[in-house]
GROMACS .gro file of C-alpha atoms in nm:
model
  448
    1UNK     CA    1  -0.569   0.234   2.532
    2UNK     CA    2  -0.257   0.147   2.341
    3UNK     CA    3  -0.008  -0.025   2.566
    4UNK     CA    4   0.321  -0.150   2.518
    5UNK     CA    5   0.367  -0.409   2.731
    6UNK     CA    6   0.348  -0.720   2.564
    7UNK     CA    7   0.225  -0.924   2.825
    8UNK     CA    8  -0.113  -0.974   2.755
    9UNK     CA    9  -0.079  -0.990   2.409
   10UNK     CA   10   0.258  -1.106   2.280
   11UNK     CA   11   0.392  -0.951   1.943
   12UNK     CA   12   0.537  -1.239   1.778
   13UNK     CA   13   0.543  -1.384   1.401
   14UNK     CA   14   0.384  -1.667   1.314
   15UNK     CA   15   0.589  -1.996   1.227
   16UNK     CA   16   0.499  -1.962   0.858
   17UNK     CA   17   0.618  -1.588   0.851
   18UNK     CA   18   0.956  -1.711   1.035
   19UNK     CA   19   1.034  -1.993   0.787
   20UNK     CA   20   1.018  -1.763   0.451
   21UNK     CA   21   1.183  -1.495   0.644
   22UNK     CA   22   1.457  -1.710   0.801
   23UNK     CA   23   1.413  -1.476   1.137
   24UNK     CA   24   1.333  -1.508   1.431
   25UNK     CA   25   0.983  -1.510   1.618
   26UNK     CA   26   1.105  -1.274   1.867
   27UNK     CA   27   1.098  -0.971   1.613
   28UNK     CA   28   1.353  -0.704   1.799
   29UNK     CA   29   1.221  -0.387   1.742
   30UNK     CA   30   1.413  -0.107   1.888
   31UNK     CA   31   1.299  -0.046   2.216
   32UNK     CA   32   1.066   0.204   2.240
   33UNK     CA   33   1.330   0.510   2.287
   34UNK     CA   34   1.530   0.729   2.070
   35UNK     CA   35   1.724   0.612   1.824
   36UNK     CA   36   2.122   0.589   1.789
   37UNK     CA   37   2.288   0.559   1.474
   38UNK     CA   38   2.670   0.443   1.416
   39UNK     CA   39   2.889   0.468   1.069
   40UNK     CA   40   2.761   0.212   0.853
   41UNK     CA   41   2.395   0.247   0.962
   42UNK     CA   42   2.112   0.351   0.699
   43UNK     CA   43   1.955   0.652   0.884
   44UNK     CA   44   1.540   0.646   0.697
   45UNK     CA   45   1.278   0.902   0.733
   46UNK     CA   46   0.944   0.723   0.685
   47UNK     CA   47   0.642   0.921   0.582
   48UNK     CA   48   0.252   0.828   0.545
   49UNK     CA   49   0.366   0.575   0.809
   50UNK     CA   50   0.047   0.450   0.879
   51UNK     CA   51   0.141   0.127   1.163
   52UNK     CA   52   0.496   0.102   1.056
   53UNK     CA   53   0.457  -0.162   0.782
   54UNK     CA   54   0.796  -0.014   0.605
   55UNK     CA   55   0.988   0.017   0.960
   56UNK     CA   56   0.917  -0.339   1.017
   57UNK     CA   57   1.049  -0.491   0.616
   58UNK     CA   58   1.339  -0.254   0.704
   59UNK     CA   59   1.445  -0.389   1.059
   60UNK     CA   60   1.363  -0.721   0.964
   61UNK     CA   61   1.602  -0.663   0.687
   62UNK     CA   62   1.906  -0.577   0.844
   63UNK     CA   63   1.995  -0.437   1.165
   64UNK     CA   64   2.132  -0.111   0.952
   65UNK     CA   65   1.851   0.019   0.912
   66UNK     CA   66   1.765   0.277   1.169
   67UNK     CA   67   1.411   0.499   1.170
   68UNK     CA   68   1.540   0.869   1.294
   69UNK     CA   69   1.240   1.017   1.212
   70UNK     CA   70   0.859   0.963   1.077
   71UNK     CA   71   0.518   1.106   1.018
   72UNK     CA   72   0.171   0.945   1.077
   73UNK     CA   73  -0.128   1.212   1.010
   74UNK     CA   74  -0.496   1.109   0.947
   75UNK     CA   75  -0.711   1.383   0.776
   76UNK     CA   76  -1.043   1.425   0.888
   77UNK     CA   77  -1.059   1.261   1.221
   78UNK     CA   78  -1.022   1.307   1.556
   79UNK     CA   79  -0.861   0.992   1.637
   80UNK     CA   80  -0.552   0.915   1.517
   81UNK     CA   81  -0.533   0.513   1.529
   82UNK     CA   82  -0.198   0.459   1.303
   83UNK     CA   83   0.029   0.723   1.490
   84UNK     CA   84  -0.064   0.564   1.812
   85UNK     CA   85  -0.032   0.241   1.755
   86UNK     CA   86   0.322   0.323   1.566
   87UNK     CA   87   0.403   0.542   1.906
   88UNK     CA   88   0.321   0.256   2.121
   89UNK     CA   89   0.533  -0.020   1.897
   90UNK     CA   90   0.795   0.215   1.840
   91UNK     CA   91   0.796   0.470   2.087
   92UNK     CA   92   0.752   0.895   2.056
   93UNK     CA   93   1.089   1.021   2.017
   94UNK     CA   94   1.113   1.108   1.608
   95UNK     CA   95   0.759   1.063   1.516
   96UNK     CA   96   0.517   1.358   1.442
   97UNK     CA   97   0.159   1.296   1.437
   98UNK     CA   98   0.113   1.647   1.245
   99UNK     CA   99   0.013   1.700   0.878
  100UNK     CA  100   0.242   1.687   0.691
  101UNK     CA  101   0.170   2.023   0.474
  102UNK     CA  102   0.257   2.222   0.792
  103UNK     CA  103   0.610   2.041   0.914
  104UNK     CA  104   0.875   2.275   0.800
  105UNK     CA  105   1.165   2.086   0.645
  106UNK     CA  106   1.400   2.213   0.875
  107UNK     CA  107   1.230   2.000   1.136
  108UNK     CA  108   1.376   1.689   0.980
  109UNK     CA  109   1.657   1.533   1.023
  110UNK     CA  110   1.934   1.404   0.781
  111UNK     CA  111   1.901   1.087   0.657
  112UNK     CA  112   2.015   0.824   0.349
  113UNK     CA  113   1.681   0.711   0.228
  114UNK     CA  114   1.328   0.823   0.286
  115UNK     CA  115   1.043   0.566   0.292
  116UNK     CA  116   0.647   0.604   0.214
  117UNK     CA  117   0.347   0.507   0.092
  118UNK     CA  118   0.218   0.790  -0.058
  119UNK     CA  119  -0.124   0.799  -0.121
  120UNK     CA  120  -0.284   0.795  -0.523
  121UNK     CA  121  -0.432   1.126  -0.623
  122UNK     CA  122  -0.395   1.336  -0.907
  123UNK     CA  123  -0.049   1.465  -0.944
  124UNK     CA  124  -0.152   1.730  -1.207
  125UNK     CA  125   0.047   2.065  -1.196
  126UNK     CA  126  -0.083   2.372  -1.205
  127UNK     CA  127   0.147   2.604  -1.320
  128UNK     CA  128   0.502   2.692  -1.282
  129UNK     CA  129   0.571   2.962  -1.061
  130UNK     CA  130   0.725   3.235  -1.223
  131UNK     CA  131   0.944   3.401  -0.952
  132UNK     CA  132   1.067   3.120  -0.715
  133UNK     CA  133   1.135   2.857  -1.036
  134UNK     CA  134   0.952   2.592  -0.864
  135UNK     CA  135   0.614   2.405  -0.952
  136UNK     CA  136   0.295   2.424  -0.767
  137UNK     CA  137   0.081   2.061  -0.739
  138UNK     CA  138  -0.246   2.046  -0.732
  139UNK     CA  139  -0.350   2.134  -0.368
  140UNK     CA  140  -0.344   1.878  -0.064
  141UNK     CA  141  -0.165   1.623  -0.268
  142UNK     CA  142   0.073   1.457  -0.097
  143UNK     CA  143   0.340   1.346  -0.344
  144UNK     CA  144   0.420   1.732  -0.372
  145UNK     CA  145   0.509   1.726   0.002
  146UNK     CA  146   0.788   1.480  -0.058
  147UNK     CA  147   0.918   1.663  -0.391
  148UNK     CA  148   0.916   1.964  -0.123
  149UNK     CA  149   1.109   1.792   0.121
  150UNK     CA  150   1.303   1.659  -0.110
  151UNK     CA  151   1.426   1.953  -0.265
  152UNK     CA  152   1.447   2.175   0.051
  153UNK     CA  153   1.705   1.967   0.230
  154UNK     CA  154   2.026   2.069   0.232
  155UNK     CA  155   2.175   1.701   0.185
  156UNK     CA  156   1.870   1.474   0.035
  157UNK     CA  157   1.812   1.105   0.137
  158UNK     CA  158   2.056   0.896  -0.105
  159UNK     CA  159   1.804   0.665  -0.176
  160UNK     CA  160   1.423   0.630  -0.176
  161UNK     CA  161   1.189   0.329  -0.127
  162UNK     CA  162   0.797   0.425  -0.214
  163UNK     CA  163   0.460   0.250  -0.279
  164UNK     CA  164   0.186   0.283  -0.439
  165UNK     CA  165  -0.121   0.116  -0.653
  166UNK     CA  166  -0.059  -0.079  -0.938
  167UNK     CA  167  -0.287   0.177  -1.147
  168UNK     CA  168  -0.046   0.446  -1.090
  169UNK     CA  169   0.121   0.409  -1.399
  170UNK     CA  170  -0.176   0.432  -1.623
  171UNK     CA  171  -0.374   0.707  -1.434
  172UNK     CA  172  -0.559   0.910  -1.519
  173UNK     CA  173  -0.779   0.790  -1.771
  174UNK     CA  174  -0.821   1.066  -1.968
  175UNK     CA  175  -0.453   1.096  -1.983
  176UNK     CA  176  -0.247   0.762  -1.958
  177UNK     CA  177   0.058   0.772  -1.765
  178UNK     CA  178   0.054   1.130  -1.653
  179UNK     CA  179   0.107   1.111  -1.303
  180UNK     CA  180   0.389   0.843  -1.321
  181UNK     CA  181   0.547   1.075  -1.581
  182UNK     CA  182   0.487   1.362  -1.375
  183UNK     CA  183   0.671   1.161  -1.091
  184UNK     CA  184   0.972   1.059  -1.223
  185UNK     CA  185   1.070   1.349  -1.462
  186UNK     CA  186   1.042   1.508  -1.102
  187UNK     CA  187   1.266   1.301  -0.930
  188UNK     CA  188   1.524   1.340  -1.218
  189UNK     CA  189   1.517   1.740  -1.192
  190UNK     CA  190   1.588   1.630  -0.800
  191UNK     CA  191   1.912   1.407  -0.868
  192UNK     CA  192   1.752   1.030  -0.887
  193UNK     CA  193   1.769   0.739  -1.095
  194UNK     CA  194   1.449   0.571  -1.033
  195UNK     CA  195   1.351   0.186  -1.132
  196UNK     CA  196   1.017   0.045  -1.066
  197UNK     CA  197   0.830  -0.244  -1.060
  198UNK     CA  198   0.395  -0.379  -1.008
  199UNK     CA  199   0.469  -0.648  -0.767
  200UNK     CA  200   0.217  -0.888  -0.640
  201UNK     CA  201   0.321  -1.046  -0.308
  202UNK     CA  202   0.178  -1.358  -0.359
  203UNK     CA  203   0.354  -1.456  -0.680
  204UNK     CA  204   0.685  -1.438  -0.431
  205UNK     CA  205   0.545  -1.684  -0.155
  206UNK     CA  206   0.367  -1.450   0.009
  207UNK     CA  207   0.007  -1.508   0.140
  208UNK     CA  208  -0.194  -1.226  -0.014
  209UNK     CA  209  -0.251  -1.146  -0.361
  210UNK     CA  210  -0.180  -0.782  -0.355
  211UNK     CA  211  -0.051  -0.585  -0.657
  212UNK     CA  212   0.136  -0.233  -0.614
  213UNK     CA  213   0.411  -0.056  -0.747
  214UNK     CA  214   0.730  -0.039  -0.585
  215UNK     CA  215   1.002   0.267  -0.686
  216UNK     CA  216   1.343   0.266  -0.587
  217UNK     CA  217   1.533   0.569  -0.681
  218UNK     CA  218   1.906   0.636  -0.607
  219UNK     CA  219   2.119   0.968  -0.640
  220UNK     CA  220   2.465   0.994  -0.883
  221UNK     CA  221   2.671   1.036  -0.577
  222UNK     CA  222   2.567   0.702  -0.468
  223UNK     CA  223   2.726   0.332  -0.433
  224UNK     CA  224   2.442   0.216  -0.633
  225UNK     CA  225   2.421   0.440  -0.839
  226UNK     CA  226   2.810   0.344  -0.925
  227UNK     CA  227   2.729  -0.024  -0.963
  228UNK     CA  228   2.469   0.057  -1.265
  229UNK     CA  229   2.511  -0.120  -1.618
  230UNK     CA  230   2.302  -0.098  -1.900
  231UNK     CA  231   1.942  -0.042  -1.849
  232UNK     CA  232   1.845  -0.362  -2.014
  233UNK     CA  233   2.058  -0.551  -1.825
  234UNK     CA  234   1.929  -0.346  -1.481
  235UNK     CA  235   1.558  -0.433  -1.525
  236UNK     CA  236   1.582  -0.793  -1.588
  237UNK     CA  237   1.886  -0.911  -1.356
  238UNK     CA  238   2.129  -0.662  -1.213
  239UNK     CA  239   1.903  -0.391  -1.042
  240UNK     CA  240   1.780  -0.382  -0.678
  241UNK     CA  241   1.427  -0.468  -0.768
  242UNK     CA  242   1.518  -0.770  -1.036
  243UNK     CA  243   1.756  -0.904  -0.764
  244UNK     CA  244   1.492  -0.875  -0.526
  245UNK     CA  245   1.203  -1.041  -0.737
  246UNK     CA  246   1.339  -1.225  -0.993
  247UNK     CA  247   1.180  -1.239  -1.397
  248UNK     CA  248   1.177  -1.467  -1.666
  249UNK     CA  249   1.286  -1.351  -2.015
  250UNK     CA  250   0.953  -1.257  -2.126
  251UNK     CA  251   1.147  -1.181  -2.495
  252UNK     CA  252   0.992  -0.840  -2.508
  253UNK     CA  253   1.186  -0.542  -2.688
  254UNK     CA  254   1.279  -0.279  -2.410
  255UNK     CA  255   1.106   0.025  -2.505
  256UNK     CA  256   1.263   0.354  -2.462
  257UNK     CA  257   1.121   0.702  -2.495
  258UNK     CA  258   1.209   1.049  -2.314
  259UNK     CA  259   1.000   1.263  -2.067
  260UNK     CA  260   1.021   1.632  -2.241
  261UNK     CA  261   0.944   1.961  -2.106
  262UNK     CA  262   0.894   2.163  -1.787
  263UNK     CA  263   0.711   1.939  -1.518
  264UNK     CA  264   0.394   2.174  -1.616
  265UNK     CA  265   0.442   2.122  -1.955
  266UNK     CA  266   0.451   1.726  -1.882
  267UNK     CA  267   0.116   1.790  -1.706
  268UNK     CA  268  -0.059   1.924  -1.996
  269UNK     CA  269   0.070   1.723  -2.277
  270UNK     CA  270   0.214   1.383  -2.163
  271UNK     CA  271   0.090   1.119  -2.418
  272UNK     CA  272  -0.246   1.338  -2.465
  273UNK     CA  273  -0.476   1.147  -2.708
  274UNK     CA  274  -0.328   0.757  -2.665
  275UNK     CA  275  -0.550   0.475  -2.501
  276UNK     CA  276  -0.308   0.317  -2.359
  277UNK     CA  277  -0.002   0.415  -2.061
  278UNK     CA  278   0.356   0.374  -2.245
  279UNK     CA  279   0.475   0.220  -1.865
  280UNK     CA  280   0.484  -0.114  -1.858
  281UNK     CA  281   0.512  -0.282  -1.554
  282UNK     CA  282   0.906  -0.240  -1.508
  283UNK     CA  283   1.131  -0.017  -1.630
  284UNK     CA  284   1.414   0.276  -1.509
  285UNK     CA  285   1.453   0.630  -1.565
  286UNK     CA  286   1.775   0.827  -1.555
  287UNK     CA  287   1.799   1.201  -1.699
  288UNK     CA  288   1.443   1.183  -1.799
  289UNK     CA  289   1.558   0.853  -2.033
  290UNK     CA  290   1.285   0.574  -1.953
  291UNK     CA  291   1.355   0.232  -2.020
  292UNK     CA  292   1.033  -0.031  -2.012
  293UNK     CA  293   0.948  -0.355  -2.033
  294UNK     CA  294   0.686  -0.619  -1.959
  295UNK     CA  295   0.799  -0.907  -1.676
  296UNK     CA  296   0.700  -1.202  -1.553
  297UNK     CA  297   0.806  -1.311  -1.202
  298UNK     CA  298   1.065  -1.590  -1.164
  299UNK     CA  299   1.036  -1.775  -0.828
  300UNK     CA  300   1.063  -2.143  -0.680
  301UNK     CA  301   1.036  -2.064  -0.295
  302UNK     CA  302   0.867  -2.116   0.011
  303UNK     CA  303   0.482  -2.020  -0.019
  304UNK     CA  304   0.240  -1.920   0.249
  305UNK     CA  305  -0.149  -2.007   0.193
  306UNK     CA  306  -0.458  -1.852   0.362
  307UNK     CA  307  -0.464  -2.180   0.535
  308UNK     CA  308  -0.112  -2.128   0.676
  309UNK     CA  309  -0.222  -1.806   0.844
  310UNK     CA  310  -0.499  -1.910   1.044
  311UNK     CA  311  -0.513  -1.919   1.413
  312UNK     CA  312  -0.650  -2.232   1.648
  313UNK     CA  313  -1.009  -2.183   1.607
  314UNK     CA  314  -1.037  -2.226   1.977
  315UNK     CA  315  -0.884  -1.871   1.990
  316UNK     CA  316  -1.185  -1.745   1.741
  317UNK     CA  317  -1.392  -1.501   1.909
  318UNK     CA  318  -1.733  -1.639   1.863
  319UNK     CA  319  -1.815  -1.280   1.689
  320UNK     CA  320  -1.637  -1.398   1.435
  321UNK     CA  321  -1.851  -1.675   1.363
  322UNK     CA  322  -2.110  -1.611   1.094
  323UNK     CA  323  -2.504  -1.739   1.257
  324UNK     CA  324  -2.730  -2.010   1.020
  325UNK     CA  325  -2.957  -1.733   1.008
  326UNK     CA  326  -2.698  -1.448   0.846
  327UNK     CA  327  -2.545  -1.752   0.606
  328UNK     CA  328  -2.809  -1.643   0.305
  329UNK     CA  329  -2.751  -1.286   0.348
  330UNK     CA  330  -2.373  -1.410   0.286
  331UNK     CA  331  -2.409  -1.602   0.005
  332UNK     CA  332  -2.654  -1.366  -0.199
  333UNK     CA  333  -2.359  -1.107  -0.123
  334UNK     CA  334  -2.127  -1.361  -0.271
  335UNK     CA  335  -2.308  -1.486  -0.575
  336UNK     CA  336  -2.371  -1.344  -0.924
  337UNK     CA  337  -2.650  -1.158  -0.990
  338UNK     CA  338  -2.856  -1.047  -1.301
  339UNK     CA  339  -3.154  -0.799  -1.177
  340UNK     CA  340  -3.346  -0.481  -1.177
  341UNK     CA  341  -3.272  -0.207  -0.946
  342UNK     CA  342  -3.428   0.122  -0.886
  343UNK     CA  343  -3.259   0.435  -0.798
  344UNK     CA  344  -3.379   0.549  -0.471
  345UNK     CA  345  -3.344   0.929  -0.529
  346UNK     CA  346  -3.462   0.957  -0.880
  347UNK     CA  347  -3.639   0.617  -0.943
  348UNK     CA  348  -3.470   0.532  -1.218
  349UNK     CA  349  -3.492   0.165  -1.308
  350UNK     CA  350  -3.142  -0.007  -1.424
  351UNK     CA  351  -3.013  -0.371  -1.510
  352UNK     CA  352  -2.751  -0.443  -1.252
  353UNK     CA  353  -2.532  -0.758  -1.305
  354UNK     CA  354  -2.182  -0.878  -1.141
  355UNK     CA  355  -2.065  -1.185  -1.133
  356UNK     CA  356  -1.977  -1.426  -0.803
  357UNK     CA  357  -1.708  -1.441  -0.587
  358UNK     CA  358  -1.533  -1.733  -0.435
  359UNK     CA  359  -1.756  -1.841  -0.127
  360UNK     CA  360  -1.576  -1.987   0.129
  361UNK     CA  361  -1.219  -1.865   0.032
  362UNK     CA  362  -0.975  -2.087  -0.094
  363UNK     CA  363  -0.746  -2.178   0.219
  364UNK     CA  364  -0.480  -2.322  -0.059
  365UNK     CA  365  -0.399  -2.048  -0.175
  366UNK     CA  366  -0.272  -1.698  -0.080
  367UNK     CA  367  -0.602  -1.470   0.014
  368UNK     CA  368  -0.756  -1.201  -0.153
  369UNK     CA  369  -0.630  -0.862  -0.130
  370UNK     CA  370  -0.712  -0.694   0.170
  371UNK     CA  371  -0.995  -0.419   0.195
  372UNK     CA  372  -1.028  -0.127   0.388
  373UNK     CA  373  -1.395  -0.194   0.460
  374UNK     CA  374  -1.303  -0.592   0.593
  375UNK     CA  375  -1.387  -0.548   0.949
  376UNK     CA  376  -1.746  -0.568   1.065
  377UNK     CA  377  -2.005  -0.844   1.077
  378UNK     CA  378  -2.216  -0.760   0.802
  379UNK     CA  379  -2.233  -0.917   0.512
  380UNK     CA  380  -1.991  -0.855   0.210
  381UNK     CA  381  -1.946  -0.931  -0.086
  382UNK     CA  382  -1.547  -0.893  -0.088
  383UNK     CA  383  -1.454  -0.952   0.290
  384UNK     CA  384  -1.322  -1.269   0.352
  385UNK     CA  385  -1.537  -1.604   0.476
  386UNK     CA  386  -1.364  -1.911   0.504
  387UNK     CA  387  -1.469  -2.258   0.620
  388UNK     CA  388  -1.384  -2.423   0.920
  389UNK     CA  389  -1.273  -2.820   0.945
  390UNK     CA  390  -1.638  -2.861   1.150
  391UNK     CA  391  -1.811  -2.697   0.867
  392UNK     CA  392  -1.894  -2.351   1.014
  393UNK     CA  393  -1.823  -1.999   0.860
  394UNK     CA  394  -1.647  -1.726   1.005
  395UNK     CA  395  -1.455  -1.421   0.914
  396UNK     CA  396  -1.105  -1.335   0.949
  397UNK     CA  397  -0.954  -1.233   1.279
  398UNK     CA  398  -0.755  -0.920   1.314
  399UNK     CA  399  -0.421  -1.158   1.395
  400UNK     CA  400  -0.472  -1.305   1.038
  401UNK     CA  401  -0.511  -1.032   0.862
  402UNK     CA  402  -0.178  -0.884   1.024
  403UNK     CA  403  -0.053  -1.256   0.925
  404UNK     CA  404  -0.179  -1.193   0.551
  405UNK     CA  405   0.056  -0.808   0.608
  406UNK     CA  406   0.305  -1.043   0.721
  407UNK     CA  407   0.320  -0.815   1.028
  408UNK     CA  408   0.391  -0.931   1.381
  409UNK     CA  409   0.052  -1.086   1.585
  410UNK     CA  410  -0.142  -0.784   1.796
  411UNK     CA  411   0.066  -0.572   1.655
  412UNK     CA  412  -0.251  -0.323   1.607
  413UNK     CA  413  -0.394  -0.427   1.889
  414UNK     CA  414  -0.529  -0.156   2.129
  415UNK     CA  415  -0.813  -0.032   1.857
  416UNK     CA  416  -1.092  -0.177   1.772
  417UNK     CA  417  -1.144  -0.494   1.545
  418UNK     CA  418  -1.265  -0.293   1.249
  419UNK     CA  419  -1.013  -0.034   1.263
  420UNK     CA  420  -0.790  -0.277   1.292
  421UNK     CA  421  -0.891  -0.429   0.984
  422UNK     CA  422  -0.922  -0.078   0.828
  423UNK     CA  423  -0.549  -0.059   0.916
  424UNK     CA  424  -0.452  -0.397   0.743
  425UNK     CA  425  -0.646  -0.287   0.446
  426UNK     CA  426  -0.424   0.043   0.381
  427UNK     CA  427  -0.103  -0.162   0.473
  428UNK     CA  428   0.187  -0.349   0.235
  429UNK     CA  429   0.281  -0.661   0.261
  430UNK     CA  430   0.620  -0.649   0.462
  431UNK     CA  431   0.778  -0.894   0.311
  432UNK     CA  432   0.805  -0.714   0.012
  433UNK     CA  433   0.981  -0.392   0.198
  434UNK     CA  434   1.210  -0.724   0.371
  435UNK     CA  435   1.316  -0.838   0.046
  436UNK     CA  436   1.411  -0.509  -0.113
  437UNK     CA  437   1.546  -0.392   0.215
  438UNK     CA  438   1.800  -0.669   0.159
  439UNK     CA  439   1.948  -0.615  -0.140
  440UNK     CA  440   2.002  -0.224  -0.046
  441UNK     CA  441   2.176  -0.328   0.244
  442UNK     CA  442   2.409  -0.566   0.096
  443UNK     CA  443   2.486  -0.366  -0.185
  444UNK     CA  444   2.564  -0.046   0.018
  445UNK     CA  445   2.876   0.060   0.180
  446UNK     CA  446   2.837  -0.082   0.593
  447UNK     CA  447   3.116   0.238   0.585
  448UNK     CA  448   2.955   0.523   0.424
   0.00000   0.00000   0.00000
């Protein structure tokens, strides 16, 4: 089902991609054996792969970058769509398609930075564990799986690139900030200096408005680590991420506060009782020290609109197309409403009220964030609809929503349209990985 030749379907970026990339449409992937590495090379271990969005910002980035080994698991299901598709782009050798609660740490290799997308739970601790002297997460969450790697081998990744939702430094609500407190006075027990930053891809040229947070940390024993000034001075110009996504001067007083206590104690008792998360939306720790401030991106580059994205609509599957009849069911999806509703299981009657949503989307401007629920024909009120030039309506293709990823065409291809789309929805935006990607590469040693 998931081939690799390339013939039928060729795995190439779009024009608009190319141009605000400055690559080429050929993207050269390495070929679908395993991987050799040479001095100078940045050796990455990429986990919560999903399709390979991070492998692809990386070796777009720089031809440094080198993927030794990954992990693609999907709980719950039989089939594993991601890992295959990532096997059949990138080939088997290195990847495990195994959860990764039972891969021993021994079982991978050594590498300079580790990569992932981690997925947003609830990072609580439970307790500390009195005879070992390490912590115990709250069961099946997955961040605890890279502080376990982390800390088990014998000569951790340098660096570390990781995503996640721009509500991460807030949750929960009932305790604001805990988990991204949790996080980083963990990575500071491990060794790291970590900066963040919320980034939305569109605000950078990029064609979907999609907000996450991006971490970079970095150990003492490394060159970055050695080219560090003052925090102030880290956040708005001179760190990876600043360079990377430029700010104004939003004239805001850095705010500074420390993360106390035993990572269980942090748990219990990190800014108990406030409304509001003391993160703002960048900001660096080092030895527990946090540094924050409130940004506002700084850019003047190419852009790429909905519009740009599209495919001939010759090559529209006529599936795709949304029928006279279905338009009302579309639009009533779309539009604000004000109305009673009754509870099916308990009758209970309720006011329900929301209000409407942009029907067709605006091809002028970068799309929506991708859902996971966007494939399908049924009506929605947040997949996307757009207008054609001869007036019809019809949703987005699985090429476009790659497009909107800023991933190559068909490169999902071999599952089904909605999966695909499922896929897309749990993806980054590449370009954001690209442009990071680039600034680690040039400010690393091609000798280390």
């Amino acid at each position: 089902m998931y081939s690799n030749n390339s013939d039928d379907k060729e795995m190439l970026l779009c024009e608009p991609i190319v141009r605000y990339s400055n690559c080429c449409r050929e993207l050269s992937l390495f070929p679908p054996d395993e991987v050799t590495t040479v001095p100078g090379d940045i050796r990455v271990i990429e986990l919560f792969a999903g399709v390979g969005g991070f492998r692809i910002g990386l070796e777009r980035a720089s031809s440094r970058f080198k993927t030794v080994w990954s992990n693609q698991w999907e709980p719950s299901t039989k089939r594993q769509d991601a890992s295959s598709i990532y096997v059949s782009r990138f080939g088997s050798a290195g990847h495990s398609n195994e959860d990764i609660n039972t891969v021993p740490t021994d079982d991978i290799p050594d590498a300079d930075m580790l990569v992932g997308g981690f997925p947003c739970q609830d990072y609580s601790v439970a307790t500390t564990l009195r005879n070992s002297g390490g912590i115990e997460g709250k069961k099946g969450v997955l961040w605890w799986q890279i502080h376990r790697i982390l800390k088990e081998m014998p000569a951790p990744p340098k660096y570390l690139m990781l995503e996640n939702v721009d509500r991460l430094l807030g949750s929960p609500a009932s305790q604001r900030g805990r988990d991204f407190a949790i996080i980083l006075a963990s990575l500071s027990d491990l060794g790291y200096t970590v900066e963040w930053r919320i980034i939305n891809a569109a605000e950078y040229g990029m064609p979907q408005r999609r907000r996450r947070t991006y971490i970079f940390a970095f150990r003492e024993d490394s060159d970055i680590f050695r080219q560090m000034g003052s925090p102030e001075s880290w956040i708005y110009t001179e760190g990876i991420l600043a360079e990377a996504f430029p700010v104004m001067n939003t004239e805001q007083k850095l705010s500074e506060f420390e993360i106390s206590g035993s990572l269980d104690v942090v748990s219990s008792t990190f800014n108990k009782g406030k409304k509001t998360s003391p993160f703002l939306n960048a900001g660096i720790m080092s030895g527990r020290r946090v540094y924050t401030s409130k940004v506002a991106p700084r850019y003047h580059g190419l852009s790429i609109t909905l519009g740009d994205i599209l495919i001939p609509e010759n090559d529209v599957p006529e599936s795709f197309y949304i029928s006279t009849e279905d338009l009302p069911r579309w639009e009533y999806a779309k539009g604000g409403k004000s109305e009673k509703r009754v509870n099916k299981t308990t009758g209970f009657e309720y006011n329900y009220s929301e209000g409407a949503m942009a029907f067709p989307d605006n091809t002028e401007k970068p799309s929506r964030t991708i859902i996971t629920g966007e494939g399908g024909a049924s009506p929605s009120r947040f997949k996307h609809v757009i207008r054609t030039e001869g007036g019809q309506y019809r949703r987005l293709t699985p090429i476009e929503l790659e497009r909107l990823n800023m991933f190559p065409d068909n490169h999902t291809y071999g599952a089904s349209d909605v999966r695909r789309a499922f896929l897309m929805g749990n993806a980054l935006v590449t370009g954001i990985v690209e442009r990071i990607a680039r600034r680690i590469a040039a400010r690393t040693n091609n000798n280390q």
